[in-house]
Short mmCIF file of C-alpha atoms and ligand atoms in Angstrom, two decimals:
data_model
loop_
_atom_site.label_atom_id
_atom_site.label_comp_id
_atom_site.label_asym_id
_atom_site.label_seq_id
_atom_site.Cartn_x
_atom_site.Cartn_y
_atom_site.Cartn_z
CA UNK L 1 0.00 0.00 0.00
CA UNK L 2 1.20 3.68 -0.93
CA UNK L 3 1.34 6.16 1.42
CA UNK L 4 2.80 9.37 2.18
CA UNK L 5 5.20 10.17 4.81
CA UNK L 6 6.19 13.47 5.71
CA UNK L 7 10.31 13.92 6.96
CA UNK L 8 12.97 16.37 7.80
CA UNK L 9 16.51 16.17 6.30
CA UNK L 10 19.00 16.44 8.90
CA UNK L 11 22.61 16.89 9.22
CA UNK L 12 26.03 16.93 11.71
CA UNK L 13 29.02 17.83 10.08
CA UNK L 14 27.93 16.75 6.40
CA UNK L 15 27.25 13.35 8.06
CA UNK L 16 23.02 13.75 6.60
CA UNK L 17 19.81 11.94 8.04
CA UNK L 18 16.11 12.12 6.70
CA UNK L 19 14.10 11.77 9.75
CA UNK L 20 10.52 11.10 10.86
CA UNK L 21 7.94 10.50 13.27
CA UNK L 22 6.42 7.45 14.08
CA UNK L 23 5.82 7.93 17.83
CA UNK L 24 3.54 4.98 18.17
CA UNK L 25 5.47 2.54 15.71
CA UNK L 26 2.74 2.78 13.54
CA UNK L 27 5.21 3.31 10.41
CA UNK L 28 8.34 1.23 10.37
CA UNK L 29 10.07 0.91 6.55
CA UNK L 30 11.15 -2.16 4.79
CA UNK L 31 15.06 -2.33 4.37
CA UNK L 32 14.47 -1.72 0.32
CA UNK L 33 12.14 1.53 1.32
CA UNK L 34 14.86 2.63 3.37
CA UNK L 35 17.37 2.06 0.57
CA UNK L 36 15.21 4.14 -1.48
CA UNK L 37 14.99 6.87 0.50
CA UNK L 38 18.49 7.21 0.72
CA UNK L 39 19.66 7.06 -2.48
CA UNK L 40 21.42 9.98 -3.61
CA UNK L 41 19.57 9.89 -7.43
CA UNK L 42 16.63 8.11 -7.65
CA UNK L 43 15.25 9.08 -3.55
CA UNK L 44 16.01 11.96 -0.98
CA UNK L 45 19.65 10.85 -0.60
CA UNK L 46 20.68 10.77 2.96
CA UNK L 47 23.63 8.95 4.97
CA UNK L 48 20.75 7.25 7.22
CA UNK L 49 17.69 6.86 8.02
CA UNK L 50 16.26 7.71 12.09
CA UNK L 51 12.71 6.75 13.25
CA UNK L 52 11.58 9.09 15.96
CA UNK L 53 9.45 6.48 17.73
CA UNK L 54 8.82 5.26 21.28
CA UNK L 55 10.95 3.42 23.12
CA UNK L 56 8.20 1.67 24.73
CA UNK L 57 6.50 1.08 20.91
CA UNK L 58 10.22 -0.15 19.21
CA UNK L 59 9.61 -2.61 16.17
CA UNK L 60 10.61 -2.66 12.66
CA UNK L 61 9.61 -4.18 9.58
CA UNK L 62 11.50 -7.25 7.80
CA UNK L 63 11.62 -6.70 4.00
CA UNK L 64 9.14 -9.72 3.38
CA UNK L 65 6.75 -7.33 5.21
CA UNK L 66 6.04 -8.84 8.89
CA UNK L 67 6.79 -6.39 11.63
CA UNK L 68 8.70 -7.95 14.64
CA UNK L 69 9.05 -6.63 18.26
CA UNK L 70 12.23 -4.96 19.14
CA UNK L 71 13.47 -5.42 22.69
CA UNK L 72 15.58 -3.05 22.79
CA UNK L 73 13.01 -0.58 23.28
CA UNK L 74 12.54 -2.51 26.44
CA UNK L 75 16.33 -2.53 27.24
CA UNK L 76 16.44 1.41 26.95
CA UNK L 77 13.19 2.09 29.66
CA UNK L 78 15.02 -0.79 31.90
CA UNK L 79 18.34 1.40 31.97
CA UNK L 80 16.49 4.62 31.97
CA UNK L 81 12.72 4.83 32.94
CA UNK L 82 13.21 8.59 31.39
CA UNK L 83 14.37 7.19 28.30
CA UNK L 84 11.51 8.11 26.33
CA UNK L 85 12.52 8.27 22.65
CA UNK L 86 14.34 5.55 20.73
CA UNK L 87 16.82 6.89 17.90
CA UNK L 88 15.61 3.70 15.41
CA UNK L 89 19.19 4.22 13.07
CA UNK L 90 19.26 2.51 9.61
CA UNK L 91 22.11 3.06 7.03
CA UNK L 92 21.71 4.33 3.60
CA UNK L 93 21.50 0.35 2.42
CA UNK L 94 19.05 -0.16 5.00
CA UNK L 95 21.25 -1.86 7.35
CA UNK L 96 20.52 -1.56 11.30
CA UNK L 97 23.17 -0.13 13.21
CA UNK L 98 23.72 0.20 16.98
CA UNK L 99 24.63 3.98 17.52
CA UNK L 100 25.28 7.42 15.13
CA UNK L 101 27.18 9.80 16.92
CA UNK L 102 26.31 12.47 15.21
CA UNK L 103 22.84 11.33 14.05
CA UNK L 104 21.92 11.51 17.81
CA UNK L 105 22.43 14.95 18.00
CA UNK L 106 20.77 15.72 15.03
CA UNK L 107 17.72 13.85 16.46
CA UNK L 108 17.67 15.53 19.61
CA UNK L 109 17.43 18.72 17.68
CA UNK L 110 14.41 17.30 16.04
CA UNK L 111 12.74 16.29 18.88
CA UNK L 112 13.36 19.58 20.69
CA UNK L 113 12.42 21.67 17.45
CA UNK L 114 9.05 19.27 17.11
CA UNK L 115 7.99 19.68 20.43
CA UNK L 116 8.40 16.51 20.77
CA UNK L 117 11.17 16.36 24.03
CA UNK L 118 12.45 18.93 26.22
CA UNK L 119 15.75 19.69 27.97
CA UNK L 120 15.30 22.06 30.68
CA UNK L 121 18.84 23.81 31.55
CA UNK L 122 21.36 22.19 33.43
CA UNK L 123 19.60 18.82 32.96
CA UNK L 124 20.08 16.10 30.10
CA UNK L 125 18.06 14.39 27.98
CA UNK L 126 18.06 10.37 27.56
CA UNK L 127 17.86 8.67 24.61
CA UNK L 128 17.55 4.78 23.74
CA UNK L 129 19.81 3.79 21.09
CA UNK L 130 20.67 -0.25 20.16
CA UNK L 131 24.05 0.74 21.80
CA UNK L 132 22.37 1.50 25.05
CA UNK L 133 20.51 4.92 26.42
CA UNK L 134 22.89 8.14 25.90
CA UNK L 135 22.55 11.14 27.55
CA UNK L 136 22.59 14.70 25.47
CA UNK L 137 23.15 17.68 26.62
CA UNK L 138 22.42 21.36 24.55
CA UNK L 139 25.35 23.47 24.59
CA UNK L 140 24.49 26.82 22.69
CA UNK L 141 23.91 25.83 18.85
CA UNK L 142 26.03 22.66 20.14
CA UNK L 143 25.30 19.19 21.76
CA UNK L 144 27.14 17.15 23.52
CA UNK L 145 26.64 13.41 24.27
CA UNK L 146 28.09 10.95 26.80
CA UNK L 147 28.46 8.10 24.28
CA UNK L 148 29.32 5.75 27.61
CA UNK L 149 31.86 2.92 28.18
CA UNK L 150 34.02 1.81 24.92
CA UNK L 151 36.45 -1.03 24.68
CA UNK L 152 39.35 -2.26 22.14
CA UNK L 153 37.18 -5.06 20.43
CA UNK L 154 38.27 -6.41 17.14
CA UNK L 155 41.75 -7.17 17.53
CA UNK L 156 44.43 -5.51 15.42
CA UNK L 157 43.12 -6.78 11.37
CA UNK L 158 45.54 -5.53 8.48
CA UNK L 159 43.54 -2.16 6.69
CA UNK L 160 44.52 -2.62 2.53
CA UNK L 161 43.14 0.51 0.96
CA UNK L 162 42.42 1.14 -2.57
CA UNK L 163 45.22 3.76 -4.05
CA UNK L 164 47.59 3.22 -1.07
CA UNK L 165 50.44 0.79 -1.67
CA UNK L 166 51.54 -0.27 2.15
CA UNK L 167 48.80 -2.01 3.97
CA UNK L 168 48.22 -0.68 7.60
CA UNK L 169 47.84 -2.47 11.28
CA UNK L 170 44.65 -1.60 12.23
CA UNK L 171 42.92 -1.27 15.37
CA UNK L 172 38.89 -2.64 16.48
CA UNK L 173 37.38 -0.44 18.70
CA UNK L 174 33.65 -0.74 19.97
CA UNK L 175 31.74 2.70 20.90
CA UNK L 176 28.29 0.64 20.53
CA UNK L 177 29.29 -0.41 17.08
CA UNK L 178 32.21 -1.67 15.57
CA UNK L 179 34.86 0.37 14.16
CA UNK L 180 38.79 0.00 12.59
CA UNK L 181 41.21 2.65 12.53
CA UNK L 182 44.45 2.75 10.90
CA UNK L 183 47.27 5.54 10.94
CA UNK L 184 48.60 6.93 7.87
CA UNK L 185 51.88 8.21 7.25
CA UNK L 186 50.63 12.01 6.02
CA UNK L 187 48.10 14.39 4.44
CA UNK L 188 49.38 13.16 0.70
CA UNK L 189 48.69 9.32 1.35
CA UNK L 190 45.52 10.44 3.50
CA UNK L 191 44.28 12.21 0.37
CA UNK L 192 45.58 9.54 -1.94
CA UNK L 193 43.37 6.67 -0.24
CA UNK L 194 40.26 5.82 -2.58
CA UNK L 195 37.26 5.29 -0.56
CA UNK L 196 34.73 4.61 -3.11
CA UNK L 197 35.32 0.53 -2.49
CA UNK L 198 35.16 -0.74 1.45
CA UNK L 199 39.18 -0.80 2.63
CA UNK L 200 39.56 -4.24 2.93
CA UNK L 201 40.52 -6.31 6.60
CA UNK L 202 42.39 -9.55 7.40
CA UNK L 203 40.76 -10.65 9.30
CA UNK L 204 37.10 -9.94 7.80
CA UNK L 205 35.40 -8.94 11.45
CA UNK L 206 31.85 -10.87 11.52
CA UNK L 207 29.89 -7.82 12.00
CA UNK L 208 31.56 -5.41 9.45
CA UNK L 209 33.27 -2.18 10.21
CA UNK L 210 33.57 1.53 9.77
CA UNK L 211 36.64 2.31 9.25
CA UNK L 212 38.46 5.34 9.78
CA UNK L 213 41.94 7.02 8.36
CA UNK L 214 44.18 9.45 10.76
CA UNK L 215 46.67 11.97 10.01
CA UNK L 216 48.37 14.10 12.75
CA UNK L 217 47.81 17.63 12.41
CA UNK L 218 51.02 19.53 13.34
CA UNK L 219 51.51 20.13 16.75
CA UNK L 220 50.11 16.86 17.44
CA UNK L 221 49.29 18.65 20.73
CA UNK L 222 48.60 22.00 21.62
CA UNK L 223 47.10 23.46 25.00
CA UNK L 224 46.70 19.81 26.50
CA UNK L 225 44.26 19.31 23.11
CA UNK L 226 45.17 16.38 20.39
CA UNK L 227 44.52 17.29 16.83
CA UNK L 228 43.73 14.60 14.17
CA UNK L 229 42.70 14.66 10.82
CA UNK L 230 39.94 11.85 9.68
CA UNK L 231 38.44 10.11 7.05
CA UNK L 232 35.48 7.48 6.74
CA UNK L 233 34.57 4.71 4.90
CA UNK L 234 30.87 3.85 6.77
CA UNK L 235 29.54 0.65 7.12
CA UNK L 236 26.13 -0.13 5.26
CA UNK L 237 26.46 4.21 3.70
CA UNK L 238 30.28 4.24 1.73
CA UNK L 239 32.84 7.61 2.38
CA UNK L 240 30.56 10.05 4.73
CA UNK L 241 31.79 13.69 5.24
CA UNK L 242 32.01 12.65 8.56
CA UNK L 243 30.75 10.15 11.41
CA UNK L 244 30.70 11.10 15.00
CA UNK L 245 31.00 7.32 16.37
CA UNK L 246 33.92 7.38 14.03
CA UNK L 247 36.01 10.42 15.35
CA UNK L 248 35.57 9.21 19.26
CA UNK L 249 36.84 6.08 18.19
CA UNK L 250 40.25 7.91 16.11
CA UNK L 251 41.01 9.99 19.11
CA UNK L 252 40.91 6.70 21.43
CA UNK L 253 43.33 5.08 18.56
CA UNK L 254 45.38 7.54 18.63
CA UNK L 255 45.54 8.40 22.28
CA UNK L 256 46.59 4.62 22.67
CA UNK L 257 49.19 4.82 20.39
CA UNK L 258 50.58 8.61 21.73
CA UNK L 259 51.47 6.35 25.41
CA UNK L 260 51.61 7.80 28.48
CA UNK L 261 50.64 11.36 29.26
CA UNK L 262 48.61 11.84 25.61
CA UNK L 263 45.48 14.19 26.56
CA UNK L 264 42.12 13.30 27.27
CA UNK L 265 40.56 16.01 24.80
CA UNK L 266 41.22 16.17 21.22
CA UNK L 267 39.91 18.06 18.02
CA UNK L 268 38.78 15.88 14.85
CA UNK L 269 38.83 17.27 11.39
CA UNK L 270 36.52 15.95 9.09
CA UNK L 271 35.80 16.43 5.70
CA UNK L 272 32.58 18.25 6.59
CA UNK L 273 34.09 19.94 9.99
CA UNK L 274 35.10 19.40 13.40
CA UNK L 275 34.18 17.79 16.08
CA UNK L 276 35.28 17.69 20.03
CA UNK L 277 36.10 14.21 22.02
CA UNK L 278 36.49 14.22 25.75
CA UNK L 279 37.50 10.86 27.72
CA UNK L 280 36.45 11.15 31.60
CA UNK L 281 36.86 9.01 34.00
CA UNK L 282 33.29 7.57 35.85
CA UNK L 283 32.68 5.35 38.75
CA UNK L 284 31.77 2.32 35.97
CA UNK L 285 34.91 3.07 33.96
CA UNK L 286 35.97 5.80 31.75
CA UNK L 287 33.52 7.16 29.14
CA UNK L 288 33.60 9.57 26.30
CA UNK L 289 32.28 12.66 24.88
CA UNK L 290 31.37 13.79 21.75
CA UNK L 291 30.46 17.39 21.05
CA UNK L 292 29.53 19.30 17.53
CA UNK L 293 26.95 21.01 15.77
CA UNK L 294 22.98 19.87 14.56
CA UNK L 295 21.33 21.18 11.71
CA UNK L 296 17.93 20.24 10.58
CA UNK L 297 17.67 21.77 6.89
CA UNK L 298 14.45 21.36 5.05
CA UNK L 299 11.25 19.19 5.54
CA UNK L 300 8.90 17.67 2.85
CA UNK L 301 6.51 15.05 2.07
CA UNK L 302 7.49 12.04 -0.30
CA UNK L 303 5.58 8.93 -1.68
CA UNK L 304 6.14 5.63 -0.67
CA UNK L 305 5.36 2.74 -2.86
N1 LIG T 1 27.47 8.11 10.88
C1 LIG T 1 27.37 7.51 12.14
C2 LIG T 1 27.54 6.03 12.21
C3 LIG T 1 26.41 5.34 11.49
C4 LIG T 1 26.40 3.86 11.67
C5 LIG T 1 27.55 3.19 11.01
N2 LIG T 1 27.56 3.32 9.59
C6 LIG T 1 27.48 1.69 11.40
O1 LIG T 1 27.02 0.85 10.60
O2 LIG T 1 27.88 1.38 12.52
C7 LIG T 1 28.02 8.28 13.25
O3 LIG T 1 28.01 9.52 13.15
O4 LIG T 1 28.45 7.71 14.25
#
């Protein structure tokens, strides 16, 4: 059955969302509708996908049609009672993934600007992701969020790029969802690296990967700050201007491999911007911040077969 569904387009740092609102899980899109969406020719084009729904209402739709129950809608309220929104993240192939570090942000914009949630000051605002609830926090036109506990998961799988010669030791990190990063020698060979094909790993990691290319920036370390240069090759959505999940995990890569003493706040440049990371220490473990801008750009209405 066709129907229309009306959607914002979203973005943080380049990294773009279409979003809408399907509070009571009334609407949940095939994996092929999502695809559609997203594509950059034939749909809206978009990065991802985010369902603003419920976290007591989570389900989704499996592309032979039969919705299924979700329980991590359940997991979020058991974490957080408060946790009333679920950020429901799909890539731009339709893919489920865990967390978006900067989609988040860009969804708690659109719940704010739709009336939808409120943050009143000084206090944050919880939000059930697959990853776990995070908690957001408005900072001027900025947002921060406490993207919890992360661990080295992964091992260490060799990163072979397309247009770069030397293979690189990578390293798996888990912020929620997986992620590779790999050091490269300079801004030439950064810029050199062809991201239209997935950099291949040895070994293949079961879940997939983003995986993400650093560059110093020179001073490696000014003021106590780190300063990296990134780029992206997404899992399920190809090169991205920029992923938020992404940066937190190059500034933990590259804090590990500084040693002793490296800072616990560093700047990452993207190819659409920059974004903060701060590593604090909690009484469960260390966590880690990200901070940046959310922009919500246009809104329409679109058909969908
Ligand atoms: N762009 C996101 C990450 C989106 C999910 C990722 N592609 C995955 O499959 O894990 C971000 O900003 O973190």
């Amino acid at each position: 059955m066709a129907f229309s569904l009306h959607f914002t387009k979203g973005h943080g740092t380049g990294n773009d969302f279409v979003l809408y609102s399907d509070p009571e899980g009334e609407l949940p899109l095939t994996p092929s509708q999502i695809a559609a969406l997203c594509d950059r020719h034939f749909g809206i084009g978009a990065d991802g996908l985010i369902r603003a729904v419920k976290s007591s209402k989570l389900n989704r739709k499996h592309e032979p049609g039969q919705i299924v129950d979700d329980p991590a809608g359940a997991h979020a309220l058991a974490e957080d009672s408060a946790a009333e929104w679920f950020m429901d993240y799909y890539n731009s192939d339709g893919s489920l993934s865990e967390m978006c570090g900067n989609g988040i942000r860009v969804y708690a914009k659109y719940l704010l600007e739709t009336g939808l949630a409120s943050i009143n000051p000084g206090e944050t605002l919880p939000i059930g992701t697959r990853a776990g609830v995070r908690d957001l926090t408005a900072q001027g036109t900025q947002f921060q969020v406490d993207m919890g506990r992360w661990s080295f998961e992964g091992g260490e799988p060799v990163v072979k790029v397309e247009g770069v010669p030397v293979a690189r030791p990578g390293i798996g990190i888990s912020v929620g969802n997986p992620h590779v990063v790999a050091a490269f020698a300079d801004d030439g060979e950064l810029d050199a690296a062809n991201l239209s094909t997935a950099p291949r790993l040895e070994p293949v990691l079961p879940d997939g990967a983003n995986v993400e290319l650093v560059v110093p920036r020179d001073p490696l370390v000014k003021d106590g700050v780190g300063h990296i240069r990134m780029r992206v090759h997404e899992r399920g959505s190809g090169e991205t201007l920029s992923c938020g999940t992404g940066v937190v995990a190059a500034a933990l890569a590259t804090r590990h491999w500084a040693g002793e003493g490296a800072p616990h706040n560093w700047r990452v440049d993207v190819p659409g911007g920059t974004l903060a990371v701060r590593m604090f220490p909690t009484e469960e473990g260390e966590h880690v911040a990200l901070s940046g801008p959310a922009e919500l750009v246009y809104t329409g209405t679109v058909e969908i077969a």
